[in-house]
N, CA, C and O atoms as a DFTB+ gen file, in Angstrom:
664 C
 N C O
     1  1     -56.876      -2.259       7.399
     2  2     -57.853      -1.588       7.088
     3  2     -58.838      -2.427       5.883
     4  3     -58.448      -3.143       4.961
     5  1     -60.412      -2.002       6.315
     6  2     -61.312      -2.567       5.255
     7  2     -61.801      -1.525       4.033
     8  3     -62.404      -0.487       4.308
     9  1     -61.556      -1.818       2.980
    10  2     -62.610      -0.672       2.297
    11  2     -63.734      -1.699       1.548
    12  3     -63.923      -2.913       1.460
    13  1     -64.279      -0.609       1.127
    14  2     -65.672      -1.053       0.204
    15  2     -65.211      -0.983      -0.972
    16  3     -64.195      -0.366      -1.291
    17  1     -65.962      -1.643      -1.739
    18  2     -65.914      -1.976      -3.125
    19  2     -65.930      -0.785      -3.882
    20  3     -65.234      -0.758      -4.897
    21  1     -66.703       0.358      -3.525
    22  2     -67.011       1.428      -4.100
    23  2     -66.081       2.426      -3.979
    24  3     -66.160       3.468      -4.630
    25  1     -65.000       2.134      -3.012
    26  2     -63.685       2.827      -2.671
    27  2     -62.711       2.783      -3.886
    28  3     -62.350       3.752      -4.554
    29  1     -62.435       1.782      -4.011
    30  2     -61.213       0.985      -5.014
    31  2     -62.043       0.241      -5.905
    32  3     -63.068      -0.368      -5.599
    33  1     -61.334       0.374      -7.433
    34  2     -61.772      -1.271      -7.858
    35  2     -61.051      -2.031      -7.418
    36  3     -59.991      -1.531      -7.040
    37  1     -61.186      -3.466      -7.237
    38  2     -60.138      -4.522      -7.093
    39  2     -59.679      -5.019      -8.676
    40  3     -60.189      -4.878      -9.787
    41  1     -58.348      -5.720      -8.124
    42  2     -57.843      -6.354      -9.424
    43  2     -57.783      -7.961      -9.024
    44  3     -57.881      -8.423      -7.887
    45  1     -57.573      -8.780     -10.418
    46  2     -57.135      -9.996      -9.786
    47  2     -55.437     -10.069     -10.270
    48  3     -54.827      -9.851     -11.316
    49  1     -55.119     -10.451      -9.043
    50  2     -53.400     -10.819      -9.582
    51  2     -53.234     -12.480      -9.246
    52  3     -53.597     -13.197      -8.314
    53  1     -52.473     -12.705     -10.541
    54  2     -52.351     -14.155     -10.577
    55  2     -50.727     -14.356     -10.596
    56  3     -50.129     -13.735     -11.475
    57  1     -49.916     -15.220      -9.650
    58  2     -48.583     -15.180      -9.607
    59  2     -48.759     -16.443      -8.785
    60  3     -49.753     -16.869      -8.196
    61  1     -47.299     -17.019      -8.925
    62  2     -46.670     -17.613      -8.028
    63  2     -45.473     -17.410      -6.915
    64  3     -44.481     -16.682      -6.887
    65  1     -46.005     -18.360      -6.038
    66  2     -45.321     -17.769      -4.739
    67  2     -44.792     -19.018      -3.856
    68  3     -45.559     -19.678      -3.154
    69  1     -43.545     -19.250      -3.948
    70  2     -42.800     -20.234      -3.244
    71  2     -43.107     -21.484      -4.218
    72  3     -43.281     -22.580      -3.685
    73  1     -43.183     -21.365      -5.666
    74  2     -43.552     -22.782      -6.354
    75  2     -45.086     -22.837      -6.503
    76  3     -45.366     -23.680      -7.355
    77  1     -46.281     -22.195      -5.940
    78  2     -47.252     -22.578      -5.552
    79  2     -48.414     -21.338      -6.153
    80  3     -48.281     -20.126      -5.983
    81  1     -49.222     -21.822      -6.673
    82  2     -50.252     -20.799      -7.514
    83  2     -51.099     -19.918      -6.482
    84  3     -51.876     -20.437      -5.681
    85  1     -50.906     -18.700      -6.561
    86  2     -52.029     -17.922      -6.046
    87  2     -52.627     -16.706      -6.962
    88  3     -52.046     -16.187      -7.915
    89  1     -53.678     -16.433      -6.550
    90  2     -54.901     -15.902      -7.152
    91  2     -55.495     -15.130      -6.114
    92  3     -56.095     -15.671      -5.184
    93  1     -55.338     -13.657      -6.239
    94  2     -55.870     -12.961      -5.215
    95  2     -56.496     -11.427      -5.936
    96  3     -56.074     -10.672      -6.812
    97  1     -57.724     -11.450      -5.045
    98  2     -58.233      -9.872      -5.536
    99  2     -57.929      -9.010      -4.656
   100  3     -58.284      -8.986      -3.478
   101  1     -56.895      -7.885      -5.530
   102  2     -56.086      -6.975      -4.412
   103  2     -56.785      -5.500      -5.008
   104  3     -57.420      -5.287      -6.041
   105  1     -56.389      -4.623      -3.924
   106  2     -56.657      -3.063      -4.589
   107  2     -55.222      -2.729      -5.584
   108  3     -54.210      -3.415      -5.438
   109  1     -55.265      -1.979      -6.253
   110  2     -54.110      -1.584      -7.296
   111  2     -53.163      -1.156      -6.304
   112  3     -52.014      -1.501      -6.580
   113  1     -53.302      -0.442      -5.122
   114  2     -52.203       0.206      -4.369
   115  2     -51.681      -0.712      -3.449
   116  3     -50.888      -0.223      -2.645
   117  1     -51.936      -2.050      -3.337
   118  2     -51.501      -3.215      -2.326
   119  2     -50.012      -3.447      -2.599
   120  3     -49.617      -4.065      -3.587
   121  1     -49.299      -2.978      -1.777
   122  2     -47.807      -3.422      -1.735
   123  2     -47.862      -4.837      -1.401
   124  3     -48.758      -5.410      -0.780
   125  1     -46.580      -5.433      -1.985
   126  2     -46.466      -7.179      -2.320
   127  2     -45.960      -7.197      -0.745
   128  3     -46.400      -8.218      -0.216
   129  1     -45.384      -6.610      -0.064
   130  2     -45.162      -6.879       1.526
   131  2     -46.044      -7.177       2.326
   132  3     -45.949      -8.051       3.188
   133  1     -47.478      -6.112       2.007
   134  2     -48.483      -6.608       2.818
   135  2     -49.344      -7.637       2.480
   136  3     -49.966      -8.326       3.289
   137  1     -49.380      -7.755       1.021
   138  2     -50.173      -9.218       0.562
   139  2     -49.345     -10.480       1.170
   140  3     -49.971     -11.422       1.656
   141  1     -48.084     -10.480       1.137
   142  2     -46.934     -11.789       1.541
   143  2     -47.352     -11.793       3.057
   144  3     -47.555     -12.900       3.557
   145  1     -47.472     -10.890       3.691
   146  2     -47.146     -10.999       5.272
   147  2     -48.525     -11.228       5.749
   148  3     -48.728     -12.154       6.534
   149  1     -49.618     -10.373       5.294
   150  2     -50.954     -10.062       5.867
   151  2     -51.892     -11.064       5.377
   152  3     -52.447     -11.817       6.177
   153  1     -52.174     -11.153       3.775
   154  2     -52.884     -12.043       3.156
   155  2     -52.199     -13.706       3.038
   156  3     -52.901     -14.686       3.286
   157  1     -51.116     -13.793       2.732
   158  2     -50.670     -15.183       2.738
   159  2     -49.697     -15.577       3.825
   160  3     -48.961     -16.555       3.699
   161  1     -49.703     -14.868       4.803
   162  2     -49.116     -15.565       6.197
   163  2     -47.674     -15.915       5.854
   164  3     -47.298     -17.015       6.258
   165  1     -46.738     -15.117       5.131
   166  2     -45.320     -15.484       5.171
   167  2     -44.427     -14.049       5.928
   168  3     -43.857     -13.058       5.472
   169  1     -44.613     -14.440       6.905
   170  2     -44.015     -13.360       8.032
   171  2     -42.597     -13.463       7.858
   172  3     -41.973     -12.790       8.678
   173  1     -41.768     -14.225       6.881
   174  2     -40.133     -14.075       7.148
   175  2     -39.769     -12.881       6.227
   176  3     -38.606     -12.499       6.355
   177  1     -40.588     -12.165       5.256
   178  2     -40.410     -11.057       4.749
   179  2     -40.587      -9.905       5.746
   180  3     -41.677      -9.736       6.292
   181  1     -39.585      -9.145       5.983
   182  2     -39.701      -7.961       7.250
   183  2     -39.725      -6.674       6.433
   184  3     -39.255      -6.329       5.349
   185  1     -40.669      -5.944       7.653
   186  2     -41.243      -4.626       7.294
   187  2     -39.995      -3.834       7.995
   188  3     -39.761      -4.287       9.115
   189  1     -39.252      -2.901       7.654
   190  2     -38.566      -1.720       8.301
   191  2     -38.563      -0.514       7.709
   192  3     -39.348       0.322       8.156
   193  1     -37.887      -0.235       6.835
   194  2     -37.988       1.098       6.522
   195  2     -39.030       1.771       5.288
   196  3     -39.098       2.997       5.205
   197  1     -39.604       1.142       4.610
   198  2     -40.652       1.189       3.768
   199  2     -40.252       2.007       2.543
   200  3     -41.114       2.313       1.719
   201  1     -38.556       2.495       2.340
   202  2     -38.230       3.468       1.566
   203  2     -37.288       2.548       0.594
   204  3     -36.752       3.233      -0.277
   205  1     -36.943       1.085       0.536
   206  2     -36.231       0.467      -0.128
   207  2     -34.480       0.752       0.289
   208  3     -33.561       0.649      -0.524
   209  1     -34.354       1.064       1.509
   210  2     -33.113       1.172       1.994
   211  2     -32.354       0.052       2.811
   212  3     -31.169      -0.265       2.710
   213  1     -33.022      -0.307       3.386
   214  2     -32.627      -1.894       4.381
   215  2     -32.428      -3.027       3.858
   216  3     -31.579      -3.810       4.284
   217  1     -33.170      -3.251       2.888
   218  2     -33.032      -4.830       2.361
   219  2     -33.974      -5.718       3.315
   220  3     -34.052      -6.869       2.886
   221  1     -34.566      -5.542       4.262
   222  2     -35.019      -6.340       5.067
   223  2     -36.330      -6.839       4.616
   224  3     -36.964      -7.636       5.307
   225  1     -36.801      -6.358       3.375
   226  2     -37.905      -6.968       3.003
   227  2     -37.722      -7.685       1.538
   228  3     -38.650      -8.126       0.860
   229  1     -36.666      -7.704       1.276
   230  2     -35.968      -8.540       0.023
   231  2     -36.768      -9.661      -0.007
   232  3     -36.911     -10.448       0.928
   233  1     -37.509      -9.752      -1.549
   234  2     -37.971     -10.911      -1.975
   235  2     -37.152     -11.190      -3.311
   236  3     -36.283     -10.442      -3.761
   237  1     -37.570     -12.382      -3.867
   238  2     -36.958     -12.593      -5.200
   239  2     -38.170     -12.281      -6.131
   240  3     -39.260     -12.657      -5.698
   241  1     -38.158     -11.792      -7.073
   242  2     -39.219     -11.782      -8.162
   243  2     -38.715     -12.316      -9.492
   244  3     -37.880     -11.656     -10.109
   245  1     -39.207     -13.569     -10.018
   246  2     -38.477     -13.904     -11.110
   247  2     -36.853     -14.100     -10.612
   248  3     -35.978     -13.693     -11.376
   249  1     -36.542     -14.612      -9.560
   250  2     -35.014     -14.448      -9.201
   251  2     -34.309     -13.274      -9.281
   252  3     -33.084     -13.316      -9.176
   253  1     -34.834     -12.318      -9.435
   254  2     -34.285     -11.036      -8.934
   255  2     -34.440     -10.170      -7.702
   256  3     -35.569      -9.685      -7.629
   257  1     -33.423      -9.754      -6.467
   258  2     -34.041      -9.219      -5.750
   259  2     -34.606      -7.719      -5.941
   260  3     -34.267      -6.737      -6.602
   261  1     -35.878      -8.106      -4.820
   262  2     -37.006      -7.033      -5.075
   263  2     -37.418      -6.538      -3.672
   264  3     -37.799      -7.358      -2.836
   265  1     -37.347      -5.095      -3.362
   266  2     -37.797      -4.561      -2.214
   267  2     -39.617      -4.806      -2.211
   268  3     -40.559      -4.150      -2.655
   269  1     -39.506      -5.903      -1.579
   270  2     -41.142      -5.989      -1.505
   271  2     -42.087      -4.528      -1.036
   272  3     -43.198      -4.273      -1.503
   273  1     -41.413      -3.742      -0.098
   274  2     -41.856      -2.437       0.537
   275  2     -42.545      -1.623      -0.578
   276  3     -43.652      -1.089      -0.513
   277  1     -41.789      -1.629      -1.487
   278  2     -41.799      -0.762      -2.342
   279  2     -42.445      -1.016      -3.895
   280  3     -42.630      -0.195      -4.793
   281  1     -42.718      -2.489      -3.858
   282  2     -43.616      -2.933      -5.465
   283  2     -44.642      -3.228      -5.016
   284  3     -44.749      -3.984      -4.050
   285  1     -45.749      -2.619      -5.707
   286  2     -47.057      -2.855      -6.054
   287  2     -47.137      -4.606      -6.049
   288  3     -46.178      -5.238      -6.490
   289  1     -48.184      -5.217      -5.590
   290  2     -48.570      -6.638      -5.962
   291  2     -48.866      -6.720      -7.647
   292  3     -48.567      -7.550      -8.506
   293  1     -49.378      -5.831      -7.661
   294  2     -49.978      -5.901      -9.188
   295  2     -48.663      -6.001     -10.196
   296  3     -48.810      -6.615     -11.253
   297  1     -47.424      -5.426      -9.893
   298  2     -46.111      -5.395     -10.375
   299  2     -45.826      -7.433     -10.304
   300  3     -44.916      -7.760     -11.067
   301  1     -46.298      -8.320      -9.740
   302  2     -46.020      -9.451      -9.518
   303  2     -46.664     -10.456     -10.494
   304  3     -46.217     -11.547     -10.847
   305  1     -47.657      -9.932     -10.803
   306  2     -48.821     -10.575     -11.664
   307  2     -48.255     -11.118     -12.826
   308  3     -47.601     -10.529     -13.687
   309  1     -48.607     -12.431     -12.757
   310  2     -47.847     -13.548     -13.634
   311  2     -46.369     -13.715     -13.564
   312  3     -45.808     -13.953     -14.633
   313  1     -45.860     -13.656     -12.807
   314  2     -44.552     -13.687     -11.904
   315  2     -44.354     -14.598     -10.926
   316  3     -45.375     -14.934     -10.326
   317  1     -43.105     -15.207     -10.518
   318  2     -42.600     -15.893      -9.871
   319  2     -41.642     -15.195      -8.761
   320  3     -40.474     -14.866      -8.971
   321  1     -42.518     -14.988      -7.243
   322  2     -42.146     -14.487      -6.135
   323  2     -41.739     -15.668      -5.230
   324  3     -42.518     -16.540      -4.843
   325  1     -40.267     -15.581      -4.905
   326  2     -39.763     -16.302      -3.796
   327  2     -39.373     -15.601      -2.600
   328  3     -38.531     -14.705      -2.661
   329  1     -40.030     -16.006      -1.297
   330  2     -39.750     -15.627       0.082
   331  2     -38.855     -16.816       0.717
   332  3     -38.776     -17.960       0.270
   333  1     -38.139     -16.251       1.959
   334  2     -37.390     -17.048       2.435
   335  2     -38.176     -18.363       3.020
   336  3     -37.600     -19.438       3.186
   337  1     -39.387     -18.172       3.274
   338  2     -40.016     -19.726       3.241
   339  2     -40.091     -20.650       2.240
   340  3     -40.550     -21.777       2.426
   341  1     -39.622     -20.209       1.060
   342  2     -39.798     -20.853      -0.117
   343  2     -38.463     -21.800      -0.452
   344  3     -38.477     -22.629      -1.362
   345  1     -37.081     -21.516       0.579
   346  2     -36.106     -21.812       0.020
   347  2     -35.613     -23.172       0.731
   348  3     -34.673     -23.791       0.231
   349  1     -36.045     -23.486       1.522
   350  2     -36.094     -24.880       2.092
   351  2     -36.784     -26.127       1.472
   352  3     -37.961     -26.166       1.112
   353  1     -35.974     -27.038       1.406
   354  2     -36.506     -28.431       1.008
   355  2     -37.326     -28.948       1.763
   356  3     -36.564     -29.424       2.604
   357  1     -38.435     -29.234       2.119
   358  2     -39.014     -29.872       3.570
   359  2     -38.379     -29.639       4.447
   360  3     -38.389     -28.423       4.637
   361  1     -37.701     -30.228       5.245
   362  2     -37.101     -29.605       6.428
   363  2     -35.677     -29.374       6.631
   364  3     -35.100     -29.047       7.668
   365  1     -35.030     -29.680       5.033
   366  2     -33.740     -29.480       4.749
   367  2     -33.327     -28.006       4.078
   368  3     -33.448     -27.593       2.925
   369  1     -32.817     -27.420       5.218
   370  2     -32.585     -25.626       4.643
   371  2     -31.196     -25.686       3.295
   372  3     -30.220     -26.375       2.999
   373  1     -31.779     -24.724       2.917
   374  2     -30.907     -24.224       1.678
   375  2     -29.580     -23.895       2.375
   376  3     -29.351     -23.391       3.475
   377  1     -28.609     -24.426       1.191
   378  2     -27.292     -24.522       1.511
   379  2     -26.636     -22.758       1.893
   380  3     -25.622     -22.576       2.567
   381  1     -27.503     -21.596       1.275
   382  2     -26.824     -20.529       1.991
   383  2     -27.207     -20.308       3.328
   384  3     -26.460     -19.760       4.140
   385  1     -28.907     -20.915       3.722
   386  2     -29.436     -20.783       5.211
   387  2     -28.527     -21.698       6.100
   388  3     -28.376     -21.446       7.296
   389  1     -27.802     -22.986       5.362
   390  2     -26.877     -23.605       6.672
   391  2     -25.472     -23.045       6.835
   392  3     -24.726     -23.360       7.762
   393  1     -25.096     -21.980       5.624
   394  2     -23.853     -21.885       6.062
   395  2     -24.049     -20.142       6.810
   396  3     -23.201     -19.674       7.569
   397  1     -25.024     -19.568       6.491
   398  2     -25.203     -18.469       7.755
   399  2     -25.223     -18.836       9.103
   400  3     -24.750     -18.107       9.975
   401  1     -25.955     -20.373       9.427
   402  2     -25.942     -20.514      10.570
   403  2     -24.904     -21.402      11.133
   404  3     -24.773     -21.652      12.331
   405  1     -24.133     -21.885      10.107
   406  2     -22.755     -22.513      10.600
   407  2     -21.161     -22.018      10.936
   408  3     -20.172     -22.555      11.434
   409  1     -21.583     -20.289      10.207
   410  2     -20.743     -19.304      10.921
   411  2     -21.464     -18.029      11.906
   412  3     -21.055     -16.876      12.045
   413  1     -22.684     -18.693      12.523
   414  2     -23.103     -17.464      13.254
   415  2     -23.268     -16.291      12.640
   416  3     -23.019     -15.246      13.242
   417  1     -23.805     -16.298      11.088
   418  2     -23.812     -15.004      10.385
   419  2     -25.313     -14.372      10.719
   420  3     -25.999     -13.958       9.784
   421  1     -25.752     -14.320      11.963
   422  2     -26.759     -13.394      12.285
   423  2     -26.974     -13.339      13.794
   424  3     -26.530     -14.128      14.627
   425  1     -27.537     -12.545      13.942
   426  2     -27.938     -12.321      15.368
   427  2     -29.143     -12.224      16.093
   428  3     -29.414     -13.090      16.925
   429  1     -30.078     -11.052      15.829
   430  2     -31.067     -10.819      16.105
   431  2     -32.288     -11.569      14.922
   432  3     -33.490     -11.770      15.094
   433  1     -31.420     -11.857      13.720
   434  2     -32.519     -12.236      12.854
   435  2     -33.011     -11.475      11.368
   436  3     -33.059     -11.760      10.171
   437  1     -33.324     -10.373      12.235
   438  2     -34.169      -9.546      11.314
   439  2     -33.863      -9.511       9.954
   440  3     -34.616      -9.870       9.049
   441  1     -32.457      -8.958       9.810
   442  2     -31.872      -8.939       8.399
   443  2     -31.618     -10.184       7.593
   444  3     -31.196     -10.167       6.436
   445  1     -31.878     -11.164       8.221
   446  2     -31.443     -12.393       7.278
   447  2     -32.170     -13.085       6.473
   448  3     -31.723     -13.962       5.734
   449  1     -33.193     -12.791       6.541
   450  2     -34.213     -13.557       5.245
   451  2     -33.772     -12.507       4.171
   452  3     -33.511     -13.044       3.094
   453  1     -33.616     -11.096       4.188
   454  2     -33.426     -10.593       2.613
   455  2     -31.910     -10.572       2.595
   456  3     -31.511     -10.413       1.441
   457  1     -30.802     -10.691       3.594
   458  2     -29.449     -11.114       3.150
   459  2     -29.280     -12.378       2.775
   460  3     -28.236     -12.646       2.180
   461  1     -30.264     -13.446       3.033
   462  2     -29.971     -14.956       2.246
   463  2     -30.872     -14.991       0.712
   464  3     -30.776     -15.866      -0.149
   465  1     -31.661     -13.895       0.681
   466  2     -32.333     -13.930      -0.512
   467  2     -31.242     -13.111      -1.727
   468  3     -31.143     -13.627      -2.840
   469  1     -30.669     -12.163      -1.488
   470  2     -29.718     -11.388      -2.109
   471  2     -28.635     -12.160      -2.320
   472  3     -27.944     -12.072      -3.335
   473  1     -28.401     -13.043      -1.277
   474  2     -27.049     -14.212      -1.859
   475  2     -27.620     -14.741      -2.875
   476  3     -27.136     -14.535      -3.988
   477  1     -28.854     -15.593      -2.716
   478  2     -29.261     -16.665      -3.684
   479  2     -29.469     -16.066      -5.120
   480  3     -29.309     -16.795      -6.099
   481  1     -29.808     -14.800      -5.254
   482  2     -29.684     -13.843      -6.538
   483  2     -28.502     -14.082      -6.893
   484  3     -28.293     -14.481      -8.039
   485  1     -27.508     -13.900      -6.029
   486  2     -25.876     -13.405      -6.684
   487  2     -25.511     -15.029      -7.100
   488  3     -24.895     -15.271      -8.138
   489  1     -25.908     -15.979      -6.283
   490  2     -25.022     -17.080      -6.781
   491  2     -25.877     -17.894      -7.895
   492  3     -25.400     -18.967      -8.262
   493  1     -27.192     -17.431      -8.498
   494  2     -27.348     -17.731      -9.267
   495  2     -26.744     -16.937     -10.840
   496  3     -26.880     -17.325     -12.001
   497  1     -26.171     -15.914     -10.384
   498  2     -25.375     -15.462     -11.735
   499  2     -24.055     -15.244     -11.583
   500  3     -23.519     -14.461     -12.368
   501  1     -23.269     -15.883     -10.557
   502  2     -22.126     -15.651     -10.301
   503  2     -21.757     -17.149      -9.455
   504  3     -21.812     -17.124      -8.226
   505  1     -21.530     -17.931      -9.884
   506  2     -21.035     -19.290      -9.634
   507  2     -20.120     -19.311      -8.269
   508  3     -20.362     -19.951      -7.246
   509  1     -18.858     -18.328      -8.556
   510  2     -17.672     -18.046      -7.636
   511  2     -17.383     -16.975      -7.491
   512  3     -16.269     -16.660      -7.908
   513  1     -18.208     -15.952      -6.860
   514  2     -18.137     -14.703      -6.819
   515  2     -16.729     -14.307      -6.160
   516  3     -16.115     -15.108      -5.454
   517  1     -16.313     -13.164      -6.407
   518  2     -15.415     -12.667      -5.695
   519  2     -15.863     -11.693      -4.366
   520  3     -17.043     -11.379      -4.207
   521  1     -15.124     -11.389      -3.722
   522  2     -15.642     -10.596      -2.130
   523  2     -16.317      -9.318      -2.584
   524  3     -17.229      -8.664      -2.078
   525  1     -15.465      -9.124      -3.899
   526  2     -16.335      -7.413      -3.809
   527  2     -17.438      -7.843      -4.591
   528  3     -18.363      -7.112      -4.236
   529  1     -17.957      -8.826      -5.680
   530  2     -19.145      -9.325      -5.855
   531  2     -19.940      -9.226      -4.865
   532  3     -20.859      -8.413      -4.756
   533  1     -19.581     -10.147      -4.013
   534  2     -20.465     -10.345      -2.606
   535  2     -20.714      -9.008      -2.146
   536  3     -21.892      -8.652      -2.153
   537  1     -19.937      -8.283      -1.791
   538  2     -20.253      -6.743      -1.317
   539  2     -20.921      -6.020      -1.999
   540  3     -21.476      -5.017      -1.551
   541  1     -21.000      -6.475      -3.449
   542  2     -21.625      -5.269      -4.255
   543  2     -23.427      -5.580      -4.023
   544  3     -24.324      -4.746      -3.907
   545  1     -23.510      -7.022      -4.012
   546  2     -24.687      -7.699      -3.974
   547  2     -25.468      -7.517      -2.492
   548  3     -26.692      -7.453      -2.371
   549  1     -24.463      -7.446      -1.357
   550  2     -25.294      -6.854      -0.371
   551  2     -25.553      -5.485       0.428
   552  3     -26.122      -5.274       1.498
   553  1     -24.915      -4.623      -0.504
   554  2     -25.076      -2.877      -0.538
   555  2     -26.506      -2.672      -0.261
   556  3     -26.769      -1.644       0.362
   557  1     -27.428      -3.392      -0.574
   558  2     -28.843      -3.078      -0.282
   559  2     -28.880      -3.618       0.838
   560  3     -30.099      -3.462       0.896
   561  1     -28.673      -4.069       1.701
   562  2     -28.967      -4.775       3.140
   563  2     -28.451      -4.555       4.362
   564  3     -27.288      -4.913       4.551
   565  1     -29.169      -3.949       5.402
   566  2     -28.116      -3.317       6.452
   567  2     -28.750      -4.432       7.755
   568  3     -29.839      -4.890       8.100
   569  1     -27.209      -4.510       8.213
   570  2     -27.459      -5.244       9.566
   571  2     -26.862      -4.247      10.423
   572  3     -25.850      -3.573      10.235
   573  1     -27.740      -4.274      11.489
   574  2     -27.403      -3.385      12.464
   575  2     -26.504      -4.410      13.608
   576  3     -25.875      -3.797      14.471
   577  1     -26.456      -5.489      13.620
   578  2     -25.827      -6.218      14.879
   579  2     -24.578      -6.831      14.787
   580  3     -23.814      -6.875      15.752
   581  1     -24.234      -7.454      13.359
   582  2     -23.210      -8.315      13.239
   583  2     -21.815      -7.628      12.650
   584  3     -20.719      -8.059      13.008
   585  1     -21.953      -6.509      11.704
   586  2     -20.745      -5.574      11.593
   587  2     -20.227      -6.589      10.326
   588  3     -19.032      -6.594      10.031
   589  1     -21.086      -7.348       9.682
   590  2     -20.699      -8.051       8.451
   591  2     -19.583      -8.928       8.171
   592  3     -19.324      -9.438       7.081
   593  1     -18.960      -9.055       9.234
   594  2     -17.806      -9.944       9.024
   595  2     -18.122     -11.750       8.948
   596  3     -17.463     -12.563       8.300
   597  1     -19.212     -12.004       9.739
   598  2     -19.875     -13.429       9.909
   599  2     -20.298     -13.758       8.656
   600  3     -20.055     -14.820       8.082
   601  1     -21.098     -12.606       8.126
   602  2     -21.928     -12.921       7.097
   603  2     -21.019     -13.100       5.938
   604  3     -21.146     -14.030       5.140
   605  1     -19.924     -12.014       5.848
   606  2     -18.838     -12.510       4.702
   607  2     -18.156     -13.708       4.579
   608  3     -18.069     -14.433       3.588
   609  1     -17.756     -13.822       5.507
   610  2     -17.316     -15.573       6.148
   611  2     -18.026     -16.304       5.381
   612  3     -17.594     -16.880       4.382
   613  1     -19.380     -16.343       5.863
   614  2     -20.504     -17.113       5.831
   615  2     -20.329     -17.640       4.245
   616  3     -20.101     -18.805       3.916
   617  1     -20.502     -16.431       3.299
   618  2     -20.788     -16.391       2.051
   619  2     -19.420     -17.069       1.183
   620  3     -19.472     -17.792       0.188
   621  1     -18.408     -16.660       1.790
   622  2     -16.767     -16.869       1.018
   623  2     -16.429     -18.571       1.286
   624  3     -15.762     -19.267       0.521
   625  1     -16.997     -18.979       2.421
   626  2     -16.773     -20.075       2.652
   627  2     -18.036     -20.943       1.859
   628  3     -17.613     -21.921       1.242
   629  1     -18.999     -20.803       1.813
   630  2     -20.053     -21.595       0.896
   631  2     -19.369     -21.580      -0.569
   632  3     -19.300     -22.584      -1.278
   633  1     -18.775     -20.057      -0.997
   634  2     -18.628     -20.080      -2.799
   635  2     -17.153     -21.224      -2.736
   636  3     -16.908     -22.041      -3.623
   637  1     -16.468     -21.060      -1.711
   638  2     -14.869     -22.072      -1.913
   639  2     -15.367     -23.334      -1.302
   640  3     -14.587     -24.210      -1.676
   641  1     -16.300     -23.861      -0.532
   642  2     -16.537     -25.025      -0.042
   643  2     -18.006     -25.463       0.037
   644  3     -18.643     -25.763       1.047
   645  1     -18.468     -25.433      -1.429
   646  2     -19.941     -25.427      -1.444
   647  2     -20.522     -27.300      -1.335
   648  3     -21.703     -27.641      -1.403
   649  1     -19.496     -28.125      -1.182
   650  2     -19.948     -29.583      -0.909
   651  2     -20.124     -29.404       0.758
   652  3     -21.034     -30.074       1.245
   653  1     -19.400     -28.628       1.604
   654  2     -19.476     -28.529       2.895
   655  2     -21.116     -28.188       3.384
   656  3     -21.399     -28.246       4.581
   657  1     -22.075     -27.859       2.436
   658  2     -23.497     -27.137       2.682
   659  2     -24.380     -27.822       1.680
   660  3     -25.475     -27.299       1.471
   661  1     -24.063     -28.913       1.032
   662  2     -24.866     -29.648       0.272
   663  2     -25.882     -30.492       1.052
   664  3     -26.678     -31.214       0.450
């Protein structure tokens, strides 16, 4: 939807996305998910519920898991946003991504980016989380395919055997 300048005032948002500076003119009502997907072409962030219950749109804002479907892009001003596209180092996947692949912890893959980013936030705070802590961090991420068994196995193996995924 295109709007004219007279309908809504525009505002400038300056933030980092996956380590790169971004500066955009946005409408004050634009959601972070729309800017990431439509303006920056970062399609790994998935749209599903639009009401902050499924976790498919999870990104990290200053390292914290954030539902991009209910976060105004303006709230990312002068902050750091990490999407699933920002985890790999060149062609080398992040250890969490490698653990998910090694354990078949995905099926359709729709929830996987949000799950992985929630795990990244958890591991930044808890070096050796218990299964209870893992379950707590994943409570906002719904998977309709896997039943979570493989996801939990992947995360717990990564926690107990981090050298396997470096």
